[in-house]
Each structure stands twice: as structure tokens, then as C-alpha cells.
mmCIF file with all atom_site columns, C-alpha atoms in Angstrom:
data_model
loop_
_atom_site.group_PDB
_atom_site.id
_atom_site.type_symbol
_atom_site.label_atom_id
_atom_site.label_alt_id
_atom_site.label_comp_id
_atom_site.label_asym_id
_atom_site.label_entity_id
_atom_site.label_seq_id
_atom_site.pdbx_PDB_ins_code
_atom_site.Cartn_x
_atom_site.Cartn_y
_atom_site.Cartn_z
_atom_site.occupancy
_atom_site.B_iso_or_equiv
_atom_site.pdbx_formal_charge
_atom_site.auth_seq_id
_atom_site.auth_comp_id
_atom_site.auth_asym_id
_atom_site.auth_atom_id
_atom_site.pdbx_PDB_model_num
ATOM 1  C CA . SER A 1 1  ? -8.896  -5.128  -11.566 1.00 0.00 ? 1  SER A CA 1
ATOM 2  C CA . HIS A 1 2  ? -7.144  -8.464  -11.584 1.00 0.00 ? 2  HIS A CA 1
ATOM 3  C CA . LEU A 1 3  ? -3.752  -6.809  -11.060 1.00 0.00 ? 3  LEU A CA 1
ATOM 4  C CA . TYR A 1 4  ? -4.250  -6.176  -7.335  1.00 0.00 ? 4  TYR A CA 1
ATOM 5  C CA . PRO A 1 5  ? -4.668  -9.869  -6.363  1.00 0.00 ? 5  PRO A CA 1
ATOM 6  C CA . ILE A 1 6  ? -1.640  -10.690 -8.518  1.00 0.00 ? 6  ILE A CA 1
ATOM 7  C CA . TRP A 1 7  ? 0.341   -8.017  -6.647  1.00 0.00 ? 7  TRP A CA 1
ATOM 8  C CA . LEU A 1 8  ? -0.746  -9.483  -3.299  1.00 0.00 ? 8  LEU A CA 1
ATOM 9  C CA . SER A 1 9  ? 0.171   -13.026 -4.322  1.00 0.00 ? 9  SER A CA 1
ATOM 10 C CA . LEU A 1 10 ? 3.767   -12.268 -5.357  1.00 0.00 ? 10 LEU A CA 1
ATOM 11 C CA . PRO A 1 11 ? 5.270   -12.865 -1.889  1.00 0.00 ? 11 PRO A CA 1
ATOM 12 C CA . CYS A 1 12 ? 3.187   -16.036 -1.558  1.00 0.00 ? 12 CYS A CA 1
ATOM 13 C CA . PHE A 1 13 ? 4.982   -17.557 -4.543  1.00 0.00 ? 13 PHE A CA 1
ATOM 14 C CA . VAL A 1 14 ? 8.329   -16.702 -2.958  1.00 0.00 ? 14 VAL A CA 1
ATOM 15 C CA . LEU A 1 15 ? 7.235   -18.152 0.386   1.00 0.00 ? 15 LEU A CA 1
ATOM 16 C CA . LYS A 1 16 ? 6.058   -21.345 -1.302  1.00 0.00 ? 16 LYS A CA 1
ATOM 17 C CA . TRP A 1 17 ? 9.313   -21.638 -3.239  1.00 0.00 ? 17 TRP A CA 1
ATOM 18 C CA . THR A 1 18 ? 11.402  -21.252 -0.063  1.00 0.00 ? 18 THR A CA 1
ATOM 19 C CA . GLY A 1 19 ? 9.156   -23.474 2.086   1.00 0.00 ? 19 GLY A CA 1
ATOM 20 C CA . PHE A 1 20 ? 8.111   -20.775 4.560   1.00 0.00 ? 20 PHE A CA 1
ATOM 21 C CA . ASP A 1 21 ? 4.457   -20.717 3.488   1.00 0.00 ? 21 ASP A CA 1
ATOM 22 C CA . THR A 1 22 ? 2.823   -20.922 6.903   1.00 0.00 ? 22 THR A CA 1
ATOM 23 C CA . ASN A 1 23 ? -0.518  -19.264 7.593   1.00 0.00 ? 23 ASN A CA 1
ATOM 24 C CA . PHE A 1 24 ? 1.151   -16.507 9.617   1.00 0.00 ? 24 PHE A CA 1
ATOM 25 C CA . MET A 1 25 ? 3.702   -15.675 6.923   1.00 0.00 ? 25 MET A CA 1
ATOM 26 C CA . THR A 1 26 ? 1.144   -15.778 4.093   1.00 0.00 ? 26 THR A CA 1
ATOM 27 C CA . VAL A 1 27 ? -1.307  -13.418 5.783   1.00 0.00 ? 27 VAL A CA 1
ATOM 28 C CA . ASN A 1 28 ? 1.379   -10.984 6.912   1.00 0.00 ? 28 ASN A CA 1
ATOM 29 C CA . ALA A 1 29 ? 3.121   -10.986 3.518   1.00 0.00 ? 29 ALA A CA 1
ATOM 30 C CA . MET A 1 30 ? -0.148  -10.054 1.827   1.00 0.00 ? 30 MET A CA 1
ATOM 31 C CA . TYR A 1 31 ? -0.733  -7.341  4.442   1.00 0.00 ? 31 TYR A CA 1
ATOM 32 C CA . ALA A 1 32 ? 2.765   -5.961  3.871   1.00 0.00 ? 32 ALA A CA 1
ATOM 33 C CA . MET A 1 33 ? 2.137   -5.751  0.106   1.00 0.00 ? 33 MET A CA 1
ATOM 34 C CA . HIS A 1 34 ? -1.158  -3.970  0.800   1.00 0.00 ? 34 HIS A CA 1
ATOM 35 C CA . CYS A 1 35 ? 0.670   -1.465  3.037   1.00 0.00 ? 35 CYS A CA 1
ATOM 36 C CA . VAL A 1 36 ? 3.172   -0.729  0.251   1.00 0.00 ? 36 VAL A CA 1
ATOM 37 C CA . THR A 1 37 ? 0.262   0.075   -2.068  1.00 0.00 ? 37 THR A CA 1
ATOM 38 C CA . TRP A 1 38 ? -1.349  2.193   0.644   1.00 0.00 ? 38 TRP A CA 1
ATOM 39 C CA . VAL A 1 39 ? 1.821   4.238   1.230   1.00 0.00 ? 39 VAL A CA 1
ATOM 40 C CA . PHE A 1 40 ? 2.281   4.968   -2.470  1.00 0.00 ? 40 PHE A CA 1
ATOM 41 C CA . GLY A 1 41 ? -1.373  5.982   -2.738  1.00 0.00 ? 41 GLY A CA 1
ATOM 42 C CA . ASP A 1 42 ? -1.069  8.377   0.187   1.00 0.00 ? 42 ASP A CA 1
ATOM 43 C CA . TYR A 1 43 ? 2.143   9.845   -1.146  1.00 0.00 ? 43 TYR A CA 1
ATOM 44 C CA . TYR A 1 44 ? 0.713   10.550  -4.572  1.00 0.00 ? 44 TYR A CA 1
ATOM 45 C CA . MET A 1 45 ? -2.511  11.915  -3.092  1.00 0.00 ? 45 MET A CA 1
ATOM 46 C CA . TYR A 1 46 ? -0.427  14.332  -1.025  1.00 0.00 ? 46 TYR A CA 1
ATOM 47 C CA . LYS A 1 47 ? 1.621   15.296  -4.092  1.00 0.00 ? 47 LYS A CA 1
ATOM 48 C CA . LEU A 1 48 ? -1.507  15.920  -6.174  1.00 0.00 ? 48 LEU A CA 1
ATOM 49 C CA . CYS A 1 49 ? -3.214  17.997  -3.474  1.00 0.00 ? 49 CYS A CA 1
ATOM 50 C CA . LYS A 1 50 ? -0.032  19.972  -2.895  1.00 0.00 ? 50 LYS A CA 1
ATOM 51 C CA . GLU A 1 51 ? 0.296   20.753  -6.602  1.00 0.00 ? 51 GLU A CA 1
ATOM 52 C CA . LEU A 1 52 ? -3.355  21.734  -6.991  1.00 0.00 ? 52 LEU A CA 1
ATOM 53 C CA . SER A 1 53 ? -3.943  23.695  -3.784  1.00 0.00 ? 53 SER A CA 1
ATOM 54 C CA . GLY A 1 54 ? -0.750  24.023  -1.771  1.00 0.00 ? 54 GLY A CA 1
ATOM 55 C CA . LYS A 1 55 ? 1.004   22.322  1.115   1.00 0.00 ? 55 LYS A CA 1
ATOM 56 C CA . ARG A 1 56 ? -1.470  23.358  3.793   1.00 0.00 ? 56 ARG A CA 1
ATOM 57 C CA . PHE A 1 57 ? -4.448  21.915  1.896   1.00 0.00 ? 57 PHE A CA 1
ATOM 58 C CA . ALA A 1 58 ? -2.524  18.689  1.224   1.00 0.00 ? 58 ALA A CA 1
ATOM 59 C CA . ILE A 1 59 ? -1.872  18.181  4.929   1.00 0.00 ? 59 ILE A CA 1
ATOM 60 C CA . ILE A 1 60 ? -5.480  18.969  5.815   1.00 0.00 ? 60 ILE A CA 1
ATOM 61 C CA . SER A 1 61 ? -6.765  16.558  3.169   1.00 0.00 ? 61 SER A CA 1
ATOM 62 C CA . LEU A 1 62 ? -4.688  13.690  4.610   1.00 0.00 ? 62 LEU A CA 1
ATOM 63 C CA . ILE A 1 63 ? -5.941  14.501  8.113   1.00 0.00 ? 63 ILE A CA 1
ATOM 64 C CA . VAL A 1 64 ? -9.549  14.469  6.883   1.00 0.00 ? 64 VAL A CA 1
ATOM 65 C CA . VAL A 1 65 ? -9.090  11.166  5.063   1.00 0.00 ? 65 VAL A CA 1
ATOM 66 C CA . TYR A 1 66 ? -7.732  9.435   8.161   1.00 0.00 ? 66 TYR A CA 1
ATOM 67 C CA . SER A 1 67 ? -10.108 10.985  10.671  1.00 0.00 ? 67 SER A CA 1
ATOM 68 C CA . CYS A 1 68 ? -13.130 9.267   9.094   1.00 0.00 ? 68 CYS A CA 1
#
């Protein structure tokens, strides 16, 4: 989808507008936006697994995902 690159570029526009658009800040701002997406994805995966199969299965599913 074209929405993900737009999401990642939002802090770059702010950095350019403020004049802080160095290589370090650009890369780390995009990484920070990716981490926000990652956290929301993990949270909703946990919520879905918990609703479908219970808390124990939700915890085990997150452990399995990150052990690979």
C-alpha cells in the first residue's frame, strides 16, 4: 500500500520544515515511525489472540513470533 511510505515520511516533512533534516535525524525518525506501527500491530495481535483463545495463548503466540 502507498499509505505506509506516506506514514514514514511525515516526520521528514517536519524535519525539513524546521531545518533539522540531517541523515541521522531522517533515518531515525523513519525508524521511530516504524516502531510505532510495530507496537500497535503487536498490541492488536495480542488483543485478538486473547479474545479468540485466552490470555495464555496470546502470550505464547507473541513469544513464538519473536523467537523466530
